[in-house]
mmCIF file with all atom_site columns, C-alpha atoms in Angstrom:
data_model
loop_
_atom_site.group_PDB
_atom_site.id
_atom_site.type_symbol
_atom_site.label_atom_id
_atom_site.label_alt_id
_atom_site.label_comp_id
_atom_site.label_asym_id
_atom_site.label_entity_id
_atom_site.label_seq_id
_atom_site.pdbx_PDB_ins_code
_atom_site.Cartn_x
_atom_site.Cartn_y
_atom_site.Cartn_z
_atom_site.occupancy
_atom_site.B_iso_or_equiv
_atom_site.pdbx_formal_charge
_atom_site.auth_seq_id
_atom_site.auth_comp_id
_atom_site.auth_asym_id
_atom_site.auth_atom_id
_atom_site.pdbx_PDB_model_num
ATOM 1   C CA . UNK A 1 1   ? 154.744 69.091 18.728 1.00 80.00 ? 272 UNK A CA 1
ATOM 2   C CA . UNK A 1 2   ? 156.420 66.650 17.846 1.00 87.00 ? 273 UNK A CA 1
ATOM 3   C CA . UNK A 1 3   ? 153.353 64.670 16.634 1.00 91.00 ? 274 UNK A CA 1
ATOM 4   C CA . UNK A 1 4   ? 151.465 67.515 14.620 1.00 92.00 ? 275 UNK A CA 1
ATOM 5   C CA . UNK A 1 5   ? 148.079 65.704 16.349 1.00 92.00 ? 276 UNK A CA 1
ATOM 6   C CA . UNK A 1 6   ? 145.744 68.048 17.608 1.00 92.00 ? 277 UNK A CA 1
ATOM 7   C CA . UNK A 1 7   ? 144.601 67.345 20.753 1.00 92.00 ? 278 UNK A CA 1
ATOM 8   C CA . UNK A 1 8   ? 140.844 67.946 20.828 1.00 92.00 ? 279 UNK A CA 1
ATOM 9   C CA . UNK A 1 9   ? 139.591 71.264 22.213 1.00 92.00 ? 280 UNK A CA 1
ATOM 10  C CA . UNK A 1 10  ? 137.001 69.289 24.562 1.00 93.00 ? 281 UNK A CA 1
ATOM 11  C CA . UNK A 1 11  ? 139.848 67.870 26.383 1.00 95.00 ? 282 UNK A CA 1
ATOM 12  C CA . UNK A 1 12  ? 142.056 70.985 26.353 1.00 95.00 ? 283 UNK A CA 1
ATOM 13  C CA . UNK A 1 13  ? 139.602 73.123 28.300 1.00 94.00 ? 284 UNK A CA 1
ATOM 14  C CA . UNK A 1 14  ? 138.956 70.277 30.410 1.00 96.00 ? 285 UNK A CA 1
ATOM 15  C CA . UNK A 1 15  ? 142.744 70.537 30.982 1.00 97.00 ? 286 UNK A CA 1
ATOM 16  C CA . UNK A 1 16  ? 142.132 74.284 31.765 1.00 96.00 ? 287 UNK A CA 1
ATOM 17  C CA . UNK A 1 17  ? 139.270 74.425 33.885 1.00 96.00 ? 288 UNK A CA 1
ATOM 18  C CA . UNK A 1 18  ? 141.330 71.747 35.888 1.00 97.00 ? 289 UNK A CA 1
ATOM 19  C CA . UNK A 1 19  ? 144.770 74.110 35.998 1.00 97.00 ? 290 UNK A CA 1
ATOM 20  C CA . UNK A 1 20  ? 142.452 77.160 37.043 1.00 96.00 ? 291 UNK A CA 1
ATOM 21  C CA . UNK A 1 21  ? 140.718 75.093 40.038 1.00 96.00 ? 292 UNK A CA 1
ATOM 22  C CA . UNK A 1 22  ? 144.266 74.491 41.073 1.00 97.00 ? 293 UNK A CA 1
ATOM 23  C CA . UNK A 1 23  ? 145.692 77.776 40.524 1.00 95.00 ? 294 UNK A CA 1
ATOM 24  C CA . UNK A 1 24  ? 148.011 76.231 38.419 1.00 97.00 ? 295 UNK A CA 1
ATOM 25  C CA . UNK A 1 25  ? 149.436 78.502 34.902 1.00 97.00 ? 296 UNK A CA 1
ATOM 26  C CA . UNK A 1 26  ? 148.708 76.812 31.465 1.00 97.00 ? 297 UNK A CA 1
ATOM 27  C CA . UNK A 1 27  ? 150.972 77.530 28.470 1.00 96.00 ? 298 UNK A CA 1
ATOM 28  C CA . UNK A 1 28  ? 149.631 76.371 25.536 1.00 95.00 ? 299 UNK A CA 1
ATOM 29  C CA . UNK A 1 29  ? 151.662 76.090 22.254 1.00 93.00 ? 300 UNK A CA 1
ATOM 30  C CA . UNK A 1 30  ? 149.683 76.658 18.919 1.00 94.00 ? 301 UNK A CA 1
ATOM 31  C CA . UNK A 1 31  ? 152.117 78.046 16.401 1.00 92.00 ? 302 UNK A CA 1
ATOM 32  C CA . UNK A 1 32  ? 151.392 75.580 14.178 1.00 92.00 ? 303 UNK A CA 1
ATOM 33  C CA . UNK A 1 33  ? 147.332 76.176 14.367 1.00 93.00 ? 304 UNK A CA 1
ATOM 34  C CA . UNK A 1 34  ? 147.549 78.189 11.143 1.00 91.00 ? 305 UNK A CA 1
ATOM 35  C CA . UNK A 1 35  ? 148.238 74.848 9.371  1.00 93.00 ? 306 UNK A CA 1
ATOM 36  C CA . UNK A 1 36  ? 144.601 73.179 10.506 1.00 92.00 ? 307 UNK A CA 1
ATOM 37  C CA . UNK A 1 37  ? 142.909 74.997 8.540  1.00 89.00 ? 308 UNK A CA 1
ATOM 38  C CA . UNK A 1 38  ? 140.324 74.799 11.544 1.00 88.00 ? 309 UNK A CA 1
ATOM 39  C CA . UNK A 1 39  ? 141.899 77.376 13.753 1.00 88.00 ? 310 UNK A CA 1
ATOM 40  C CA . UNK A 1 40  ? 138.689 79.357 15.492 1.00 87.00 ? 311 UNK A CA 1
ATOM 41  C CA . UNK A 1 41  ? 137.124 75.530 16.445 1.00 90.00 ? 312 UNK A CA 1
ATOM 42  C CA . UNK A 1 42  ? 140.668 74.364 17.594 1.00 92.00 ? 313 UNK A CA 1
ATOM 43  C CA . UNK A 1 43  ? 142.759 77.098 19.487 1.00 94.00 ? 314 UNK A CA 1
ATOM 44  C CA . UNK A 1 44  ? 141.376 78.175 22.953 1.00 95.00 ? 315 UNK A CA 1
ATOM 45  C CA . UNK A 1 45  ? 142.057 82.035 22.173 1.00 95.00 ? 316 UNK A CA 1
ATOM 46  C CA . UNK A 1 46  ? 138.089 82.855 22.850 1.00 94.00 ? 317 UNK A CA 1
ATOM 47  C CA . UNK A 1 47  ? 138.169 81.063 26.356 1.00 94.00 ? 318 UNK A CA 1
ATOM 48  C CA . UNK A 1 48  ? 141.240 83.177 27.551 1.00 96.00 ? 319 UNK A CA 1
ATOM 49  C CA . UNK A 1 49  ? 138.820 85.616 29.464 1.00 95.00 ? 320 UNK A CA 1
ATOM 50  C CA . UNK A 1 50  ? 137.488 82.371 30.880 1.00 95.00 ? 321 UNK A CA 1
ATOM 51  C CA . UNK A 1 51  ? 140.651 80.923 31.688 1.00 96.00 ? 322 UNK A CA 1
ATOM 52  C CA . UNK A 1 52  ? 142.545 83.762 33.617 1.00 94.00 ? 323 UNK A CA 1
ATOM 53  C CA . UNK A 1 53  ? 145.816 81.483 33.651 1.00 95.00 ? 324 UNK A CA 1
ATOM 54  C CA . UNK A 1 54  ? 145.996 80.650 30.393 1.00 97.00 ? 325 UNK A CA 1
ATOM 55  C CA . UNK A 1 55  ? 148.621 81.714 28.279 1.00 97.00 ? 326 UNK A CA 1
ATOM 56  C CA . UNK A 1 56  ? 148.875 80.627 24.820 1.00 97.00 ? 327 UNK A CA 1
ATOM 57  C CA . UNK A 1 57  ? 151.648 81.457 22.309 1.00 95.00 ? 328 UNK A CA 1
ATOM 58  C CA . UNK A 1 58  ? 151.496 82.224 18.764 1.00 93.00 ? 329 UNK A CA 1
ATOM 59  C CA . UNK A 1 59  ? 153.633 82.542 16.313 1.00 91.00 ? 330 UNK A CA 1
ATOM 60  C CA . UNK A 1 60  ? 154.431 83.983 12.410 1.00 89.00 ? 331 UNK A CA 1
ATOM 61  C CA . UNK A 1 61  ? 157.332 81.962 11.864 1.00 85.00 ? 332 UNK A CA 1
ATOM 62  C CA . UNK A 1 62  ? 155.834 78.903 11.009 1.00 88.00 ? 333 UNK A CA 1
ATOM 63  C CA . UNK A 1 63  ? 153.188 79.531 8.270  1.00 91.00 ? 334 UNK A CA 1
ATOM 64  C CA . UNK A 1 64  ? 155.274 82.187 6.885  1.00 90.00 ? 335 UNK A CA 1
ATOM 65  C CA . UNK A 1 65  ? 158.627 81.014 6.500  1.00 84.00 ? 336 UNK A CA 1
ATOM 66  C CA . UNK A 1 66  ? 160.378 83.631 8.992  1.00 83.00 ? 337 UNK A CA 1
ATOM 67  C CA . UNK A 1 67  ? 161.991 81.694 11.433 1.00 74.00 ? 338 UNK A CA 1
ATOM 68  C CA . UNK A 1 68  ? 165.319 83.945 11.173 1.00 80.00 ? 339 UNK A CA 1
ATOM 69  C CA . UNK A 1 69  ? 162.919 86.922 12.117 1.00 83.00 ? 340 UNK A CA 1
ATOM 70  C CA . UNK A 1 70  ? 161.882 85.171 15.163 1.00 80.00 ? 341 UNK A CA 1
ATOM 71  C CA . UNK A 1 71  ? 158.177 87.488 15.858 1.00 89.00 ? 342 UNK A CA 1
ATOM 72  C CA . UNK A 1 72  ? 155.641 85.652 17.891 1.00 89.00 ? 343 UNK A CA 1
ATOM 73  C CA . UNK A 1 73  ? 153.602 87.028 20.509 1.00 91.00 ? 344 UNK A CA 1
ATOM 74  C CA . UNK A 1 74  ? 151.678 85.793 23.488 1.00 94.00 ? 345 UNK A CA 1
ATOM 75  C CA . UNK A 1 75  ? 147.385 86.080 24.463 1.00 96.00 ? 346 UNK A CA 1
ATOM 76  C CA . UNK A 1 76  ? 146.163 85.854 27.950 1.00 97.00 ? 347 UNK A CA 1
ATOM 77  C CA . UNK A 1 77  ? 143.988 87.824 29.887 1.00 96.00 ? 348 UNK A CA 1
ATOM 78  C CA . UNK A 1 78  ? 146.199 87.840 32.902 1.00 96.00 ? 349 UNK A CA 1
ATOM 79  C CA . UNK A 1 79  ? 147.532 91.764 32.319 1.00 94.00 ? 350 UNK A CA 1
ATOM 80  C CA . UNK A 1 80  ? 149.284 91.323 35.485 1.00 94.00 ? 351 UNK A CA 1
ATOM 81  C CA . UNK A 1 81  ? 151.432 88.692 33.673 1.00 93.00 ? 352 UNK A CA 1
ATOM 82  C CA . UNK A 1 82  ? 151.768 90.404 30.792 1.00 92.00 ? 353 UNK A CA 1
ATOM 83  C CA . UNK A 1 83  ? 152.790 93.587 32.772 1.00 92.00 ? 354 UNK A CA 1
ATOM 84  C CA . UNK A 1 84  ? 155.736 91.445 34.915 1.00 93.00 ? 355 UNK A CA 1
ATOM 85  C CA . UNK A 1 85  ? 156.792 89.615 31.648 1.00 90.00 ? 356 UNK A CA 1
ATOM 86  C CA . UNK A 1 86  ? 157.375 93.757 30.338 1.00 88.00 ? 357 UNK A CA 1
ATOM 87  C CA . UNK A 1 87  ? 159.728 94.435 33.094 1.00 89.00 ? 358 UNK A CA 1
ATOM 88  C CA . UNK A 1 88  ? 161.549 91.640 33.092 1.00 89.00 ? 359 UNK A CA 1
ATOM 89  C CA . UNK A 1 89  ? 162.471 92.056 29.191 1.00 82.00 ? 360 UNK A CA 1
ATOM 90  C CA . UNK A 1 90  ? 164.586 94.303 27.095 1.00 82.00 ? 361 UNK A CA 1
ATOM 91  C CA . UNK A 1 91  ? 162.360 97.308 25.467 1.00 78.00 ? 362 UNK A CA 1
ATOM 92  C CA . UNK A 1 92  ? 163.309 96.659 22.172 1.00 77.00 ? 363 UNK A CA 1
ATOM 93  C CA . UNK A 1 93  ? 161.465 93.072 22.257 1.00 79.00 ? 364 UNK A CA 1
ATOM 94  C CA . UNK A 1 94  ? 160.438 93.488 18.508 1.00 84.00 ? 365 UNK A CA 1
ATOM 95  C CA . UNK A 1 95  ? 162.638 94.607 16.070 1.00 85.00 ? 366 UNK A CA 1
ATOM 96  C CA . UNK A 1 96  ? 162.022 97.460 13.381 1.00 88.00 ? 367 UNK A CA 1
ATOM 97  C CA . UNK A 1 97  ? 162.386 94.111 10.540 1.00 88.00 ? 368 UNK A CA 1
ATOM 98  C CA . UNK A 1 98  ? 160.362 91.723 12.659 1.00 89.00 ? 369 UNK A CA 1
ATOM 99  C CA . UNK A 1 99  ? 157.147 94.255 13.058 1.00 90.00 ? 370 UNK A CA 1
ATOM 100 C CA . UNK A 1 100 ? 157.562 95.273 9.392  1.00 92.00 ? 371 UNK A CA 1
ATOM 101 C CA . UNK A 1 101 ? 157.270 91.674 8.391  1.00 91.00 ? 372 UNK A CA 1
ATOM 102 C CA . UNK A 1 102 ? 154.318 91.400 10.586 1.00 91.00 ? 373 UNK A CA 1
ATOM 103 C CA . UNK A 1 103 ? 152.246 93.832 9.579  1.00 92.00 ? 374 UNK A CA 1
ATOM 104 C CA . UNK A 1 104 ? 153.038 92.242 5.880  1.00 92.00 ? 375 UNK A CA 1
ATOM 105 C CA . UNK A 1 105 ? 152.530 89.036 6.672  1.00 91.00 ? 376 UNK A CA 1
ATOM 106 C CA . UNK A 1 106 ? 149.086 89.743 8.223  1.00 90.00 ? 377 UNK A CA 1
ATOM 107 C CA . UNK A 1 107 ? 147.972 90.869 4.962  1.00 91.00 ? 378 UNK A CA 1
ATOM 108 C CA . UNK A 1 108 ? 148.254 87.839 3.075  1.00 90.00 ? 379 UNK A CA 1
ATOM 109 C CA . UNK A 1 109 ? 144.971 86.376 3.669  1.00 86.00 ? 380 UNK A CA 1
ATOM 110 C CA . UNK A 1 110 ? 145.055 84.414 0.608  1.00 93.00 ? 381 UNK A CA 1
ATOM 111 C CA . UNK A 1 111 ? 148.290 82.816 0.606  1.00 93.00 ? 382 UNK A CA 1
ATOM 112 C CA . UNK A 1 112 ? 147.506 81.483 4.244  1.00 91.00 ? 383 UNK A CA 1
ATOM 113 C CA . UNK A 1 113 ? 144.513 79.517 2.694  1.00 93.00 ? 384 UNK A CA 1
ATOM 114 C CA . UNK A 1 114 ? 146.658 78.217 -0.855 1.00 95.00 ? 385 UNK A CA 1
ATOM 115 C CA . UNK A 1 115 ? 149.224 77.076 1.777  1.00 95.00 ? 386 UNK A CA 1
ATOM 116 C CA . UNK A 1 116 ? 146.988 75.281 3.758  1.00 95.00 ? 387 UNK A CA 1
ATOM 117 C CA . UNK A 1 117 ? 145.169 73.223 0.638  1.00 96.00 ? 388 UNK A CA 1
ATOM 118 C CA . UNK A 1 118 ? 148.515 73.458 -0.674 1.00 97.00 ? 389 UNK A CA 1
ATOM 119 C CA . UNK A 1 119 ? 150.057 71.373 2.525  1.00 97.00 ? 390 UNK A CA 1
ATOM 120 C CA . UNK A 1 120 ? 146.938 69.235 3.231  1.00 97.00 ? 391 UNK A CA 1
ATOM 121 C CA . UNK A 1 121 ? 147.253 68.189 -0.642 1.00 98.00 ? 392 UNK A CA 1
ATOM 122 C CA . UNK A 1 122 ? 151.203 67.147 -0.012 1.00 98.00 ? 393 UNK A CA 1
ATOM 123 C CA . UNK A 1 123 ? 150.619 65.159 2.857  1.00 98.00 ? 394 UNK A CA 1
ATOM 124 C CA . UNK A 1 124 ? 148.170 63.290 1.313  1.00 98.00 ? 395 UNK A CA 1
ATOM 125 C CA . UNK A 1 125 ? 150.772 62.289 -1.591 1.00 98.00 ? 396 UNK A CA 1
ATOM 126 C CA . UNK A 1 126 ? 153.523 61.271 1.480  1.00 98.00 ? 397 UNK A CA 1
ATOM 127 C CA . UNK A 1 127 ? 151.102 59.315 3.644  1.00 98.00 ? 398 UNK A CA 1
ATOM 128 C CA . UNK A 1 128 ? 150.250 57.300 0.257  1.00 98.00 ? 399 UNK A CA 1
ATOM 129 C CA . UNK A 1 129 ? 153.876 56.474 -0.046 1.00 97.00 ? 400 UNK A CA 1
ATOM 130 C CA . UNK A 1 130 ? 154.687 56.109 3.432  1.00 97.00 ? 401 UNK A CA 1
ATOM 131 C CA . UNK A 1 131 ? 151.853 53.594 3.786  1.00 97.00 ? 402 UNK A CA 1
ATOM 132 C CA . UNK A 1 132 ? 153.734 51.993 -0.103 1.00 96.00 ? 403 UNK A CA 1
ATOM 133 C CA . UNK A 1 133 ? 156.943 52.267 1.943  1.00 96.00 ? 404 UNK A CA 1
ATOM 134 C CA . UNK A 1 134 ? 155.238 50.223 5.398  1.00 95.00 ? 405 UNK A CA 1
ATOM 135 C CA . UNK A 1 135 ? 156.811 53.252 7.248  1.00 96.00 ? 406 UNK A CA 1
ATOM 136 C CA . UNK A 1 136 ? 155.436 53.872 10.636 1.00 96.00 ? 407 UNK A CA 1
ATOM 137 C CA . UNK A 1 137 ? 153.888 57.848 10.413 1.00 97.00 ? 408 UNK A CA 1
ATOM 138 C CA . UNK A 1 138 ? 151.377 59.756 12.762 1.00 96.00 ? 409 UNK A CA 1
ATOM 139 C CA . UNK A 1 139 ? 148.546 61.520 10.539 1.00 96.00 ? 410 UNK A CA 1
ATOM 140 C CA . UNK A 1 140 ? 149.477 65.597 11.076 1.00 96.00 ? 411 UNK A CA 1
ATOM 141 C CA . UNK A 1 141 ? 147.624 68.644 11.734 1.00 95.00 ? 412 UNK A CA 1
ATOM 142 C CA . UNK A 1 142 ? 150.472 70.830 11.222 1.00 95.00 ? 413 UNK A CA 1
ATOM 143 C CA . UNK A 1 143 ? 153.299 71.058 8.005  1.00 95.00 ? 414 UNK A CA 1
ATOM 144 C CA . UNK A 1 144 ? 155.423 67.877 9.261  1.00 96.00 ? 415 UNK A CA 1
ATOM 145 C CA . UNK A 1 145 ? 154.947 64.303 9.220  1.00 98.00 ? 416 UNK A CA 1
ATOM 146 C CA . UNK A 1 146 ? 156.485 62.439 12.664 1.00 98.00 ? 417 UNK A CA 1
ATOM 147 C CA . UNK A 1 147 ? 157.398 59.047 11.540 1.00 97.00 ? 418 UNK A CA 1
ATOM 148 C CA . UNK A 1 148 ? 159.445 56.105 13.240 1.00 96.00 ? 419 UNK A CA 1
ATOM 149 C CA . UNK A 1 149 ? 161.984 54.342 11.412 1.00 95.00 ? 420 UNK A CA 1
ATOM 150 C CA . UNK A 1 150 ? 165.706 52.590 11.508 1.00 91.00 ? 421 UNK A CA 1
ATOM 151 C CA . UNK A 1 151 ? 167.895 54.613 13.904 1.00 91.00 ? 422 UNK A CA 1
ATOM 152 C CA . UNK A 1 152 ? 170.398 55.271 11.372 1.00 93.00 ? 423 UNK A CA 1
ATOM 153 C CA . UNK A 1 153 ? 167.730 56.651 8.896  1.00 95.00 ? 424 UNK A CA 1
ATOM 154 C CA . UNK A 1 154 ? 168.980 60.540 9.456  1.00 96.00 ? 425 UNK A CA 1
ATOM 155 C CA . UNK A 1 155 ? 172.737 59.507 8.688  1.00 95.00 ? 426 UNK A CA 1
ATOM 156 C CA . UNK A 1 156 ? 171.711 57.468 5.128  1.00 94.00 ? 427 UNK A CA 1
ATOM 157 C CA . UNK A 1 157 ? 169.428 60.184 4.076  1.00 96.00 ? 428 UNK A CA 1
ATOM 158 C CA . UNK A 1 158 ? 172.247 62.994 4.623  1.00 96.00 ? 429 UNK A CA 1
ATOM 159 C CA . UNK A 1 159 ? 174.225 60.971 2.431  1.00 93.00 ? 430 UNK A CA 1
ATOM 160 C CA . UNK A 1 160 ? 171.706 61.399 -0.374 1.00 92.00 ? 431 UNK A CA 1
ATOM 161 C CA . UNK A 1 161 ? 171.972 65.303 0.506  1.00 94.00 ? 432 UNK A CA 1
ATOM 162 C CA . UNK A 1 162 ? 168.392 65.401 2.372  1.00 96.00 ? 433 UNK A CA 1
ATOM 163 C CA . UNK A 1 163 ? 168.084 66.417 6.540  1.00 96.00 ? 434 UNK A CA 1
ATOM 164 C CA . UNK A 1 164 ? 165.348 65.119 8.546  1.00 97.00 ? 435 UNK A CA 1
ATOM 165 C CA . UNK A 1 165 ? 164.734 66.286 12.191 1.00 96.00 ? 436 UNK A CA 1
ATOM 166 C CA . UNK A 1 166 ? 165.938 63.866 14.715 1.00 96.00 ? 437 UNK A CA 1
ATOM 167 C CA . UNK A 1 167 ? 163.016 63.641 17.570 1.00 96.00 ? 438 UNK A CA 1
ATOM 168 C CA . UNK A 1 168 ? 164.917 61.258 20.070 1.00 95.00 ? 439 UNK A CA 1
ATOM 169 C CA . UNK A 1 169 ? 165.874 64.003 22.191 1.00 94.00 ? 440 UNK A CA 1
ATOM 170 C CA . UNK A 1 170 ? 162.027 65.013 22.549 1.00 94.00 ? 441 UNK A CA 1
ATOM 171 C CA . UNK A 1 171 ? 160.232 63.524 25.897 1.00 91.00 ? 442 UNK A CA 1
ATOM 172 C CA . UNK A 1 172 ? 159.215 60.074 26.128 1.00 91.00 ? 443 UNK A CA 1
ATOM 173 C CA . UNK A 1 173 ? 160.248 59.240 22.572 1.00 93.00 ? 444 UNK A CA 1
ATOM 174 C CA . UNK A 1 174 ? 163.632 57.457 21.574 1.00 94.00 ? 445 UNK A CA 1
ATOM 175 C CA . UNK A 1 175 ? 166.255 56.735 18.498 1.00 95.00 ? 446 UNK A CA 1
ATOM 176 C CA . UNK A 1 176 ? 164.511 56.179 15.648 1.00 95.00 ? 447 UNK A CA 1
ATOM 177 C CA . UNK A 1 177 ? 161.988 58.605 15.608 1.00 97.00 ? 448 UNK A CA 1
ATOM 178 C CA . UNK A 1 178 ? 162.131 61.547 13.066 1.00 97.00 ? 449 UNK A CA 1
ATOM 179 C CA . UNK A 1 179 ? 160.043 64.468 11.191 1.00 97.00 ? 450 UNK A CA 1
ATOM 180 C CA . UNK A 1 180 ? 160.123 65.247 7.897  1.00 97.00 ? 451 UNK A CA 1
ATOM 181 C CA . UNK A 1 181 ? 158.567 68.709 6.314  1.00 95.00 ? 452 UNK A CA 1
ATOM 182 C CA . UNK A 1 182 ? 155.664 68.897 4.699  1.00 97.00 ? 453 UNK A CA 1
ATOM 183 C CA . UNK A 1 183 ? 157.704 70.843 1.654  1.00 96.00 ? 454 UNK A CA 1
ATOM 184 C CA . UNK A 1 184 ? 157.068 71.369 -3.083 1.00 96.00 ? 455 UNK A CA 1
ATOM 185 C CA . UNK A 1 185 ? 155.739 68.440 -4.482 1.00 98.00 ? 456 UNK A CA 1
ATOM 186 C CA . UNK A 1 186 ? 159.372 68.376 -5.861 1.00 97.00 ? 457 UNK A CA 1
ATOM 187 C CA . UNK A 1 187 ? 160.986 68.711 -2.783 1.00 97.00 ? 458 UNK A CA 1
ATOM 188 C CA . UNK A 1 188 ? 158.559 65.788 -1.322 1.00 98.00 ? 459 UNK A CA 1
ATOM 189 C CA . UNK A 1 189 ? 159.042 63.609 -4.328 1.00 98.00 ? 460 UNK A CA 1
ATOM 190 C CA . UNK A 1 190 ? 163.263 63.517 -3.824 1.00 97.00 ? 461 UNK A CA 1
ATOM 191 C CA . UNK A 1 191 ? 162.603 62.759 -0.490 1.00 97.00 ? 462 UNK A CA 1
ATOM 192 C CA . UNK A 1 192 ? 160.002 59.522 -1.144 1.00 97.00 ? 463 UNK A CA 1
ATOM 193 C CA . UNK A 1 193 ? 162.925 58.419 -3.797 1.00 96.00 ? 464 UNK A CA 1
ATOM 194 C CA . UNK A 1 194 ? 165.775 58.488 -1.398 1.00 96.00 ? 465 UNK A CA 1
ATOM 195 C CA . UNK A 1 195 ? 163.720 56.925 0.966  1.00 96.00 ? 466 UNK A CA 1
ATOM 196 C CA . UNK A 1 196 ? 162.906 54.008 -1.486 1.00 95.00 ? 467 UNK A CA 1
ATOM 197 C CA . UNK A 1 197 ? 166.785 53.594 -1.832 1.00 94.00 ? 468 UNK A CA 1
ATOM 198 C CA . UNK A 1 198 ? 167.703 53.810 1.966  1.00 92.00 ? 469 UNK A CA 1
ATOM 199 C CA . UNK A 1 199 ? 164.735 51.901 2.868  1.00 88.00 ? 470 UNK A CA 1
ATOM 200 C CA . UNK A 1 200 ? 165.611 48.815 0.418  1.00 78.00 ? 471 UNK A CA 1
ATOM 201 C CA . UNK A 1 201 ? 169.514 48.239 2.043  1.00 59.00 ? 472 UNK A CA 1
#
């Protein structure tokens, strides 16, 4: 995040056996893992007992559309950690709606896989016109496309009644770079033609 590139798992334990050396914590964001299609050879969830300051954070919002629910949870084998971060939060952590729509959610093994061939298929279509477009994109992992474009491109696409994420508040990046969601083939399509309009001003 913002990039939706993975950063290979060869590097990331690297990373970790470097933090652990140096008794230094690693928090390590994959809530957008589900997307990869690849999670078990790209998360770092079977070196946690390896990696006793790792934590890594997970998430349902993402793949299934719950972000007003807000449930995510957190994996390390540090129970000490997990113990503190107990007593230092409110007992009612997860709400009666938010564990309901857990337990759902982890039932729906097959719409997890249509919505990854579902995504993967999409993004194919908006890299094709991005690349038609000579827009500036990075190639994704996850269900958004980070791309780099006029500064002003936010402001002309509200105007045509479509919001794209301005990224020049993230670190190290600056106006004029934005993500767009990886959304229908409808949805995806309106975008592509009010970016041909914008674009061509």
């Amino acid at each position: 995040n913002p990039t939706g590139v993975l950063i290979p798992v060869q590097i990331l334990a690297s990373i970790a056996e470097c933090c652990k050396d140096n008794k230094i914590r690693l928090f390590l964001d994959e809530c957008f893992m589900d997307f990869t299609g690849r999670e078990e050879e790209n998360s770092l969830v079977e070196k946690l007992k390896e990696y006793p300051n790792l934590m890594i954070l997970k998430a349902f919002t993402k793949m299934y559309a719950m972000a007003g629910v807000r449930l995510g949870f957190g994996l390390t084998a540090d129970t000490e950690l997990i113990d503190r971060m107990y007593q230092a939060g409110p007992p009612w952590n997860v709400s009666v709606l938010a564990s309901a729509a857990g337990k759902a959610a982890l039932k729906e093994d097959d719409f997890v896989k249509e919505t990854v061939q579902y995504i993967r298929k999409e993004k194919e279509y908006l890299y094709q016109e991005l690349d038609t477009l000579r827009v500036q994109y990075w190639k994704s992992a996850a269900n958004y496309i980070l791309l780099k474009a006029d500064r002003d491109l936010k402001e002309r696409l509200i105007a045509a009644g479509i919001l794209i994420r301005d990224c020049s508040n993230y670190r190290n990046l600056s106006e004029g770079y934005f993500r767009i969601a990886v959304k229908s083939h409808a949805d995806n399509e309106k975008l592509i033609a009010a970016l041909k309009v914008v674009l061509e001003r």
